[in-house]
CSV table of C-alpha atoms in Angstrom, one decimal:
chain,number,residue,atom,x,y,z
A,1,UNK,CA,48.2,73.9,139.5
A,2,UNK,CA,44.8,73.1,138.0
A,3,UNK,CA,41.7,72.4,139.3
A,4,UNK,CA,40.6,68.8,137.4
A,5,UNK,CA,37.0,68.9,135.7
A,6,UNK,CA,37.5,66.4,133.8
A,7,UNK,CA,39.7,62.8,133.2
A,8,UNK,CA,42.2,65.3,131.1
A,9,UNK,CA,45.4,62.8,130.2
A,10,UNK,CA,43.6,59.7,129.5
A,11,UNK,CA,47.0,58.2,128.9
A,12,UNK,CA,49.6,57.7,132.3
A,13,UNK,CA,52.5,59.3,133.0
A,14,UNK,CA,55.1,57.1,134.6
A,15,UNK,CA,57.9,57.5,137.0
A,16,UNK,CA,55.5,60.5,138.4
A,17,UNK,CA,54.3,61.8,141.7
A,18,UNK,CA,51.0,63.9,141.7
A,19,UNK,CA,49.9,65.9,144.3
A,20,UNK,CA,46.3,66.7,145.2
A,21,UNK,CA,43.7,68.2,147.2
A,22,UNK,CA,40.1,67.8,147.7
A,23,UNK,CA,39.4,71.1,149.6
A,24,UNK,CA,35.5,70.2,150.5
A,25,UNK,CA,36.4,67.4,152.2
A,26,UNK,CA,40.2,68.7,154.1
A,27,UNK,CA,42.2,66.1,152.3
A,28,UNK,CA,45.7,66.5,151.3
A,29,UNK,CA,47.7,63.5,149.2
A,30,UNK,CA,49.5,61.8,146.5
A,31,UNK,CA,49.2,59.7,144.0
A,32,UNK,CA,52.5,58.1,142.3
A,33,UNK,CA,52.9,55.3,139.2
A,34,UNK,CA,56.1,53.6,138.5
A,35,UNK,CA,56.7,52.4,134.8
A,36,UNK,CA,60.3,51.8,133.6
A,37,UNK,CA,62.1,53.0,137.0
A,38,UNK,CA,60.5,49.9,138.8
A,39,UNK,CA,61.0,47.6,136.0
A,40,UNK,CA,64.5,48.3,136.4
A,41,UNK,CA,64.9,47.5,139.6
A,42,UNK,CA,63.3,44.5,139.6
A,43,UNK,CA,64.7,43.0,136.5
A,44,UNK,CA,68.2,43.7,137.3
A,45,UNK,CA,67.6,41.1,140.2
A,46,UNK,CA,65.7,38.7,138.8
A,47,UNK,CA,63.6,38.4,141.8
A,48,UNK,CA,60.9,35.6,141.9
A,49,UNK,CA,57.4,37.3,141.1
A,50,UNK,CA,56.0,37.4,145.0
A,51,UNK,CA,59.4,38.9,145.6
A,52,UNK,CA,58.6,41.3,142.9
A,53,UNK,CA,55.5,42.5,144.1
A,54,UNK,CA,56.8,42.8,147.7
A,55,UNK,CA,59.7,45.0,146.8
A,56,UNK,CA,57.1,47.4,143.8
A,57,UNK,CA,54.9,48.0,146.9
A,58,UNK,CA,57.5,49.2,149.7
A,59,UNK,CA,59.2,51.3,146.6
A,60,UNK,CA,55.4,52.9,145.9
A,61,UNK,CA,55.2,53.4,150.0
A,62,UNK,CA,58.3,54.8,150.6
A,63,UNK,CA,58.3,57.3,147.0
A,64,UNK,CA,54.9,58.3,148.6
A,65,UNK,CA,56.3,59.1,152.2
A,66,UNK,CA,60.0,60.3,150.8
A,67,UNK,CA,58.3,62.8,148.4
A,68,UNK,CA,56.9,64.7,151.1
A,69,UNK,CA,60.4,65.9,152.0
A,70,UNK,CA,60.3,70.1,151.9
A,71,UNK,CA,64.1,69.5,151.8
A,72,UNK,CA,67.8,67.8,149.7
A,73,UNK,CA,67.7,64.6,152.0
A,74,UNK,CA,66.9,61.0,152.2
A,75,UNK,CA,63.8,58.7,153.3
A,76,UNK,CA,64.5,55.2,153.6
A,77,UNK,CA,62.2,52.5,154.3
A,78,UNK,CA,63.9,49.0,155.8
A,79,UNK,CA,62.5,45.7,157.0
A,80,UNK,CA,63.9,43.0,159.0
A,81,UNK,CA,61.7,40.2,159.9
A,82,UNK,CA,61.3,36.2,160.2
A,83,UNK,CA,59.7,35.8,156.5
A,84,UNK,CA,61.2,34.3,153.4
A,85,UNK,CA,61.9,37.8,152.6
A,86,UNK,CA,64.2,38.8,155.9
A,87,UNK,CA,65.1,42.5,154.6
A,88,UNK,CA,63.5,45.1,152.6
A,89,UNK,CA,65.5,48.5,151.5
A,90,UNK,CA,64.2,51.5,149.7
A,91,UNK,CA,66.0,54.4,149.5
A,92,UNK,CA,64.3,57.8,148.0
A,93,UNK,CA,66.8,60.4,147.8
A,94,UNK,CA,64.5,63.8,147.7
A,95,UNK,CA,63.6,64.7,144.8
A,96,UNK,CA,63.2,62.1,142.4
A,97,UNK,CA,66.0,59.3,143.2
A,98,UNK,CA,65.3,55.6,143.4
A,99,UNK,CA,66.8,52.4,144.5
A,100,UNK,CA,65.9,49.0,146.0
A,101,UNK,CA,66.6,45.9,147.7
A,102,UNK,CA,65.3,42.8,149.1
A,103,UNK,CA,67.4,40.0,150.7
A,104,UNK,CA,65.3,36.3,150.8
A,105,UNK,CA,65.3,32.8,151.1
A,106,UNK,CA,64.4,31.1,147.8
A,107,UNK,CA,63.6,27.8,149.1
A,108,UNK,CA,61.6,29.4,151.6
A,109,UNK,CA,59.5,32.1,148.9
A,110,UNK,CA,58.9,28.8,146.7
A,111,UNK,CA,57.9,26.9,149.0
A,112,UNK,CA,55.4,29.6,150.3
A,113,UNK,CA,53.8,29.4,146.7
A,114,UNK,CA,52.6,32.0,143.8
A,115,UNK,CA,49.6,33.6,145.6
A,116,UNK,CA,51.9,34.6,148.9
A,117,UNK,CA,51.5,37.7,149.7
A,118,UNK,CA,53.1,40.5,151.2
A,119,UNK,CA,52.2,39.6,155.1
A,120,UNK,CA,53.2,36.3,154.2
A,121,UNK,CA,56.9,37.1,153.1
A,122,UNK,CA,57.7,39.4,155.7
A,123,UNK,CA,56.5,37.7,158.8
A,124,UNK,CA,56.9,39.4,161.7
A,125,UNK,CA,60.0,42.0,162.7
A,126,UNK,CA,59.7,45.6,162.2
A,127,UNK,CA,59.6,48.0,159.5
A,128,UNK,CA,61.8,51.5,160.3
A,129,UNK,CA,61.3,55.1,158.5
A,130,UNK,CA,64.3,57.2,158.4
A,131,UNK,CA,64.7,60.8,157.2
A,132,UNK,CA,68.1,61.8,157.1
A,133,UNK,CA,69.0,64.9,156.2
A,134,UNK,CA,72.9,64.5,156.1
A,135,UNK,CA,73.6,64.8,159.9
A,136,UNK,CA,73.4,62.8,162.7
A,137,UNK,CA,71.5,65.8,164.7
A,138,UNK,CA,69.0,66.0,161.8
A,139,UNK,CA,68.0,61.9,161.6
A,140,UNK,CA,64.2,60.9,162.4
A,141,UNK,CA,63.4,57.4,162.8
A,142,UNK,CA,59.9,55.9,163.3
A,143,UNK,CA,59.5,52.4,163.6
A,144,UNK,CA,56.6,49.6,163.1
A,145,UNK,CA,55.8,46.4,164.4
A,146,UNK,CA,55.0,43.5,161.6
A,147,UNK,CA,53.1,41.3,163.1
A,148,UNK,CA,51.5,39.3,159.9
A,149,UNK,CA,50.4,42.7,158.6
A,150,UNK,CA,51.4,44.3,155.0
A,151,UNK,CA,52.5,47.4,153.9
A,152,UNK,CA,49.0,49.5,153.7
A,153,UNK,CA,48.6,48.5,157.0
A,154,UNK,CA,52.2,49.2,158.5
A,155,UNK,CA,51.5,52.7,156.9
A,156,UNK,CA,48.0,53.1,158.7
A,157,UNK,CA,49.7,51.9,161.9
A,158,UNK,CA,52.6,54.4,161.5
A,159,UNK,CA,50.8,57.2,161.4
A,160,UNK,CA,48.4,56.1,163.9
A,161,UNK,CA,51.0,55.5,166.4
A,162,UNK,CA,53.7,58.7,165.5
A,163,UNK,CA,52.0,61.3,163.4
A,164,UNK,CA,48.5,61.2,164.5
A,165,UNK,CA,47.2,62.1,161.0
A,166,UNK,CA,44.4,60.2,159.8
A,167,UNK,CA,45.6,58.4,156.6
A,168,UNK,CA,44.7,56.4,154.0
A,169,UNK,CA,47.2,54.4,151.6
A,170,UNK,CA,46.5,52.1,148.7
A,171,UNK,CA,48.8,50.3,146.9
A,172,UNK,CA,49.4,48.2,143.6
A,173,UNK,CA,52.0,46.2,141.6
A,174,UNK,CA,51.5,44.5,138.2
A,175,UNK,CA,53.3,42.7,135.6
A,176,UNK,CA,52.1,44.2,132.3
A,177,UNK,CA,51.9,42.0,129.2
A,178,UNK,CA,52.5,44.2,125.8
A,179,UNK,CA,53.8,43.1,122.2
A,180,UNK,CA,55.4,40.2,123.2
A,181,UNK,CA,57.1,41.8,126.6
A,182,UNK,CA,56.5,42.5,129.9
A,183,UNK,CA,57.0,44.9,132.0
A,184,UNK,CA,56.7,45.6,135.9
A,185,UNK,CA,54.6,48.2,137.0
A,186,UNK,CA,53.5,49.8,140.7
A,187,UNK,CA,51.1,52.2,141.8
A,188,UNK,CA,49.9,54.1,144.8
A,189,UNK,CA,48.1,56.8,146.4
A,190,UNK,CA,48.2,58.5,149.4
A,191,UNK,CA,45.8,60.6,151.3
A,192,UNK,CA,45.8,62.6,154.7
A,193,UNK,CA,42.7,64.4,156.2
A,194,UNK,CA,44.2,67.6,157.3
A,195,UNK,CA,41.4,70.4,158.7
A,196,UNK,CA,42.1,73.5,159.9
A,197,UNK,CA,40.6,72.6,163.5
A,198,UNK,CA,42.8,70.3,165.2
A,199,UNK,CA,39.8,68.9,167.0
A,200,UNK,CA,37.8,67.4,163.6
A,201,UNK,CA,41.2,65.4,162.8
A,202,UNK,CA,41.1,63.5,166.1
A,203,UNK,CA,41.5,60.2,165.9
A,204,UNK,CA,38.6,57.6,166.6
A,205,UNK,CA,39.3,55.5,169.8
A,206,UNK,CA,38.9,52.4,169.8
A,207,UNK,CA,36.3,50.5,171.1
A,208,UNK,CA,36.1,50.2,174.8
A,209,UNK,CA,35.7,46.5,175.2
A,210,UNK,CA,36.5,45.9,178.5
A,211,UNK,CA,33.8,48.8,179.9
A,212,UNK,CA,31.2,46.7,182.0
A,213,UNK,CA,28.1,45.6,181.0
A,214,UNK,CA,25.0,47.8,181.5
A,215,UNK,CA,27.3,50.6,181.4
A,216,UNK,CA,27.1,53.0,177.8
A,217,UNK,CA,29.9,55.8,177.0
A,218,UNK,CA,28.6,59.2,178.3
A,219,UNK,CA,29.5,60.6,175.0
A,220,UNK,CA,29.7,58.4,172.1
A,221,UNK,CA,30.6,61.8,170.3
A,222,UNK,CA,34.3,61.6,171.1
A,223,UNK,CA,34.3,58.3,169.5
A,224,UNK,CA,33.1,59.3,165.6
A,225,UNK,CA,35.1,60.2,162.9
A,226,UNK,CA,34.8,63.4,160.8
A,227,UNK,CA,31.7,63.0,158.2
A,228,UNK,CA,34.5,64.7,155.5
A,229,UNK,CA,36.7,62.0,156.7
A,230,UNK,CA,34.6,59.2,156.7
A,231,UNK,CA,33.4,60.1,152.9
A,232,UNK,CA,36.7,60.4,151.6
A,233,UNK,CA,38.0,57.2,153.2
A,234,UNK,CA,34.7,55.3,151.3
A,235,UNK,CA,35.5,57.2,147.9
A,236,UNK,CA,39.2,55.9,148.2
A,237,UNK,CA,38.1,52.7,149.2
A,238,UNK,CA,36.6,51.8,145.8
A,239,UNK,CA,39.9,52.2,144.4
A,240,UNK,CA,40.3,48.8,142.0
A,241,UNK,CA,44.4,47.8,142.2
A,242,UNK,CA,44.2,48.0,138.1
A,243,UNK,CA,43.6,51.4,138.2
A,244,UNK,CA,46.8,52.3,140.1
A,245,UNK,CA,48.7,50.3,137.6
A,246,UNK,CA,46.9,50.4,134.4
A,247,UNK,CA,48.9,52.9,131.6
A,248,UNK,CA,46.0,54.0,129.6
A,249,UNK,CA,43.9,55.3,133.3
A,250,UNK,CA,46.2,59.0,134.4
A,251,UNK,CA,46.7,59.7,137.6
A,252,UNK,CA,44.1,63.2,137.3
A,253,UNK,CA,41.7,60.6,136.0
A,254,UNK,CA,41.4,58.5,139.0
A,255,UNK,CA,41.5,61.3,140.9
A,256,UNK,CA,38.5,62.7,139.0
A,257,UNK,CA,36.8,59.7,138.9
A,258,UNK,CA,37.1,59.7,143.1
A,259,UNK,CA,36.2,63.1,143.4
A,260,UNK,CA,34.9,65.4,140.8
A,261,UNK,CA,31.6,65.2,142.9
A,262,UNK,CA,33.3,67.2,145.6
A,263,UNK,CA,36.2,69.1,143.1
A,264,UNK,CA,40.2,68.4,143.4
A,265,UNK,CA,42.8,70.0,142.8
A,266,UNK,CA,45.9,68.9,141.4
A,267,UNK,CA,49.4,70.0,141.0
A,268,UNK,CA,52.6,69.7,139.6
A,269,UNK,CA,53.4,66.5,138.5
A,270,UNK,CA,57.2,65.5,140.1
A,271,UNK,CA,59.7,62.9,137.8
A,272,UNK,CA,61.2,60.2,140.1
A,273,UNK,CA,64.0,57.7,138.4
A,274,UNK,CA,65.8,54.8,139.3
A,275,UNK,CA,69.5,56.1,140.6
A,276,UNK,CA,71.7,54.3,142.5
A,277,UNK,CA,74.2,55.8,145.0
A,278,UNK,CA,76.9,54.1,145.0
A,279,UNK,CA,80.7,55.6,143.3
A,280,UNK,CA,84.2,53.9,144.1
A,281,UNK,CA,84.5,56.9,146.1
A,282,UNK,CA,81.7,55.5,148.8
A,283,UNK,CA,83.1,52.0,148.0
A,284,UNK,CA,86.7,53.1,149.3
A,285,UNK,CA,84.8,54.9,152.2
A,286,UNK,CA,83.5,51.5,152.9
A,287,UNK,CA,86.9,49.5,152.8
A,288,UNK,CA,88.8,52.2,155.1
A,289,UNK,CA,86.7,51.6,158.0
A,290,UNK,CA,87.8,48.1,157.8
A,291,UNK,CA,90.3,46.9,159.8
A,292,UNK,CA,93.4,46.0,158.2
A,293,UNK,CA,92.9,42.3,159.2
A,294,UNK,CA,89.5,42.4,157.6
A,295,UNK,CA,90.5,43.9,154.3
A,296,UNK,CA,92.9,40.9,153.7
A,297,UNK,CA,89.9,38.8,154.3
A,298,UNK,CA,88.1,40.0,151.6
A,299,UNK,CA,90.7,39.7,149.2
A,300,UNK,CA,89.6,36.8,146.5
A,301,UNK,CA,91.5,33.9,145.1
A,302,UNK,CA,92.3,36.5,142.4
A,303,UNK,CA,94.1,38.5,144.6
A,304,UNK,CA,91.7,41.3,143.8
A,305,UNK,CA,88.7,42.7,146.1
A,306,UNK,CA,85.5,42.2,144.2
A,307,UNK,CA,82.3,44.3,145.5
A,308,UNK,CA,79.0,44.1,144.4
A,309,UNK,CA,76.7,47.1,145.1
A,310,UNK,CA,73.2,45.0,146.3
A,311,UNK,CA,71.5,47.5,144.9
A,312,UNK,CA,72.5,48.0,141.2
A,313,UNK,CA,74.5,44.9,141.5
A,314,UNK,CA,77.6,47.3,139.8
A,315,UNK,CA,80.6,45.4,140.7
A,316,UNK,CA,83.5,47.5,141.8
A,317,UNK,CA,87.3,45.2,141.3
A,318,UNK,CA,89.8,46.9,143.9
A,319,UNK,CA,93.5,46.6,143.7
A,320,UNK,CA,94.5,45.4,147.2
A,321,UNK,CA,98.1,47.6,146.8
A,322,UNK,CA,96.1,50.3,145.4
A,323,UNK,CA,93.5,50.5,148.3
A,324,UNK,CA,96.1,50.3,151.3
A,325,UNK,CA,98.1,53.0,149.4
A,326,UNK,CA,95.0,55.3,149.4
A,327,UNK,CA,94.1,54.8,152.7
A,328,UNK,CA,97.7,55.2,154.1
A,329,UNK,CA,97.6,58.7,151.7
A,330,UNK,CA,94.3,59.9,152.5
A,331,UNK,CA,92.1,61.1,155.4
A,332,UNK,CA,91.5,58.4,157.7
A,333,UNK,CA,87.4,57.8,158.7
């Protein structure tokens, strides 16, 4: 832990989560910047740039909310929506593991141009959170409406509607151009106002448009956000998208150049990488819950079954014989 005087680390540390706190002011957060482990994900797909961009920003979002986790589990975020881009899948498996997916039309994300951005793609659907912590008794879901909105704003709506807790988030994604290559890049900080009396972290209402005219609120009080609050949403406000991306501007130096009016703290800087989850071993889990008139179907022309993770895009090549025999040997599921 260490208290940040000054923009120490000039040069960015990827694939890292940051946590901080700006005690003056009540706030709690993170910030987190995604180098190689993003690229990797997004290469392996190919994805069209807008596609690209879409998928950096809900990996930022959900390595911001998943790293939170006091616990071994898993946070995923998921989309399913009208857009070009119909589905959306991040998994962060607590505490550094990566992966993600997005299904689309390509017809459709052409045709919606280069500028589209994220609202654009997805449309409208919902967006679920899930923590999972290995048990069906232990599973949290929260789920958000898209209606044309993107993902900073599905994240203010979120905790608006299920947590309560003021919140802030900011995100970025950028291909960066360096001797000769390029390379994908994401960004993102989060940031909670957190007192110590309930009251100050109530949430503003919202304004009462259908009181009657000539009539004014008896105490407009009730309706005004903390002063801390209010400062620290201004000060993050400012944030340029650059600076959440950009290799040579650190974490702590953002953070100082937000705060180091008011003093933050920062802490232990956490790894994440990308890791996929899938093994033959979850593959044959997979296939035995087939019935045995679907695993015939998926046998290919080869006579072989051929499966793709969508993930890492590993292709796993099954032995029809071989899989019936394991299934008739093994526990059933």
């Amino acid at each position: 832990m260490s208290e940040t005087t000054s923009p120490q680390n000039p040069e960015g540390r990827d694939d890292a989560i940051l946590p901080f706190a700006v005690e003056p002011l009540d706030v709690r957060g993170r910030a987190v910047r995604l180098g190689p482990s993003i690229d990797t994900i997004l290469r392996r797909h190919g994805y069209p740039d807008t596609v690209a961009r879409l998928l950096g920003e809900a990996a930022a979002l959900t390595v911001l909310l998943g790293s939170s986790l006091k616990f071994e589990g898993r946070f995923q975020l998921q989309t399913k929506s009208d857009g070009p881009v119909d589905m959306v899948v991040v998994d962060f498996e607590a505490p550094d593991r990566l992966r993600a997916t997005a299904r689309f039309d390509a017809g459709r994300v052409a045709a919606a141009g280069a500028r589209a951005g994220t609202a654009q793609l997805l449309g409208h659907g919902h967006l679920a959170m899930t923590i999972d912590q290995g048990s069906a008794q232990s599973r949290y879901q929260g789920v958000v409406a898209l209606e044309g909105q993107g993902f900073e704003e599905a994240a203010h709506q979120y905790f608006r509607q299920s947590e309560q807790i003021p919140t802030r988030v900011r995100l970025a994604v950028a291909e960066q151009v360096e001797g000769g290559g390029q390379a994908w890049r994401a960004g993102g900080l989060l940031m909670q106002f957190l007192p110590h009396s309930p009251e100050r972290a109530r949430l503003a209402d919202l304004p009462p448009g259908d009181l009657p005219e000539g009539h004014a609120l008896l105490d407009d009080s009730a309706n005004r956000e903390d002063d801390a609050w209010v400062e620290a949403k201004s000060l993050v406000a400012t944030i340029e998208d650059h600076e959440l991306v950009d290799p040579t501007v650190s974490s702590e130096r953002l953070l100082y150049r937000l705060f180091h009016e008011r003093g933050v703290r920062v802490f232990e800087a956490q790894g994440v990488h990308e890791a996929c989850r899938c093994s033959r071993e979850r593959v044959m889990g997979m296939v035995r819950n087939f019935s045995a008139e679907e695993r015939r179907d998926i046998v290919g022309e080869d006579g072989r079954i051929g499966i793709t993770c969508e993930f890492c895009s590993r292709h796993y090549d099954l032995d029809p014989a071989e899989v019936e025999a394991e299934i008739a040997g093994g526990p059933q599921g």
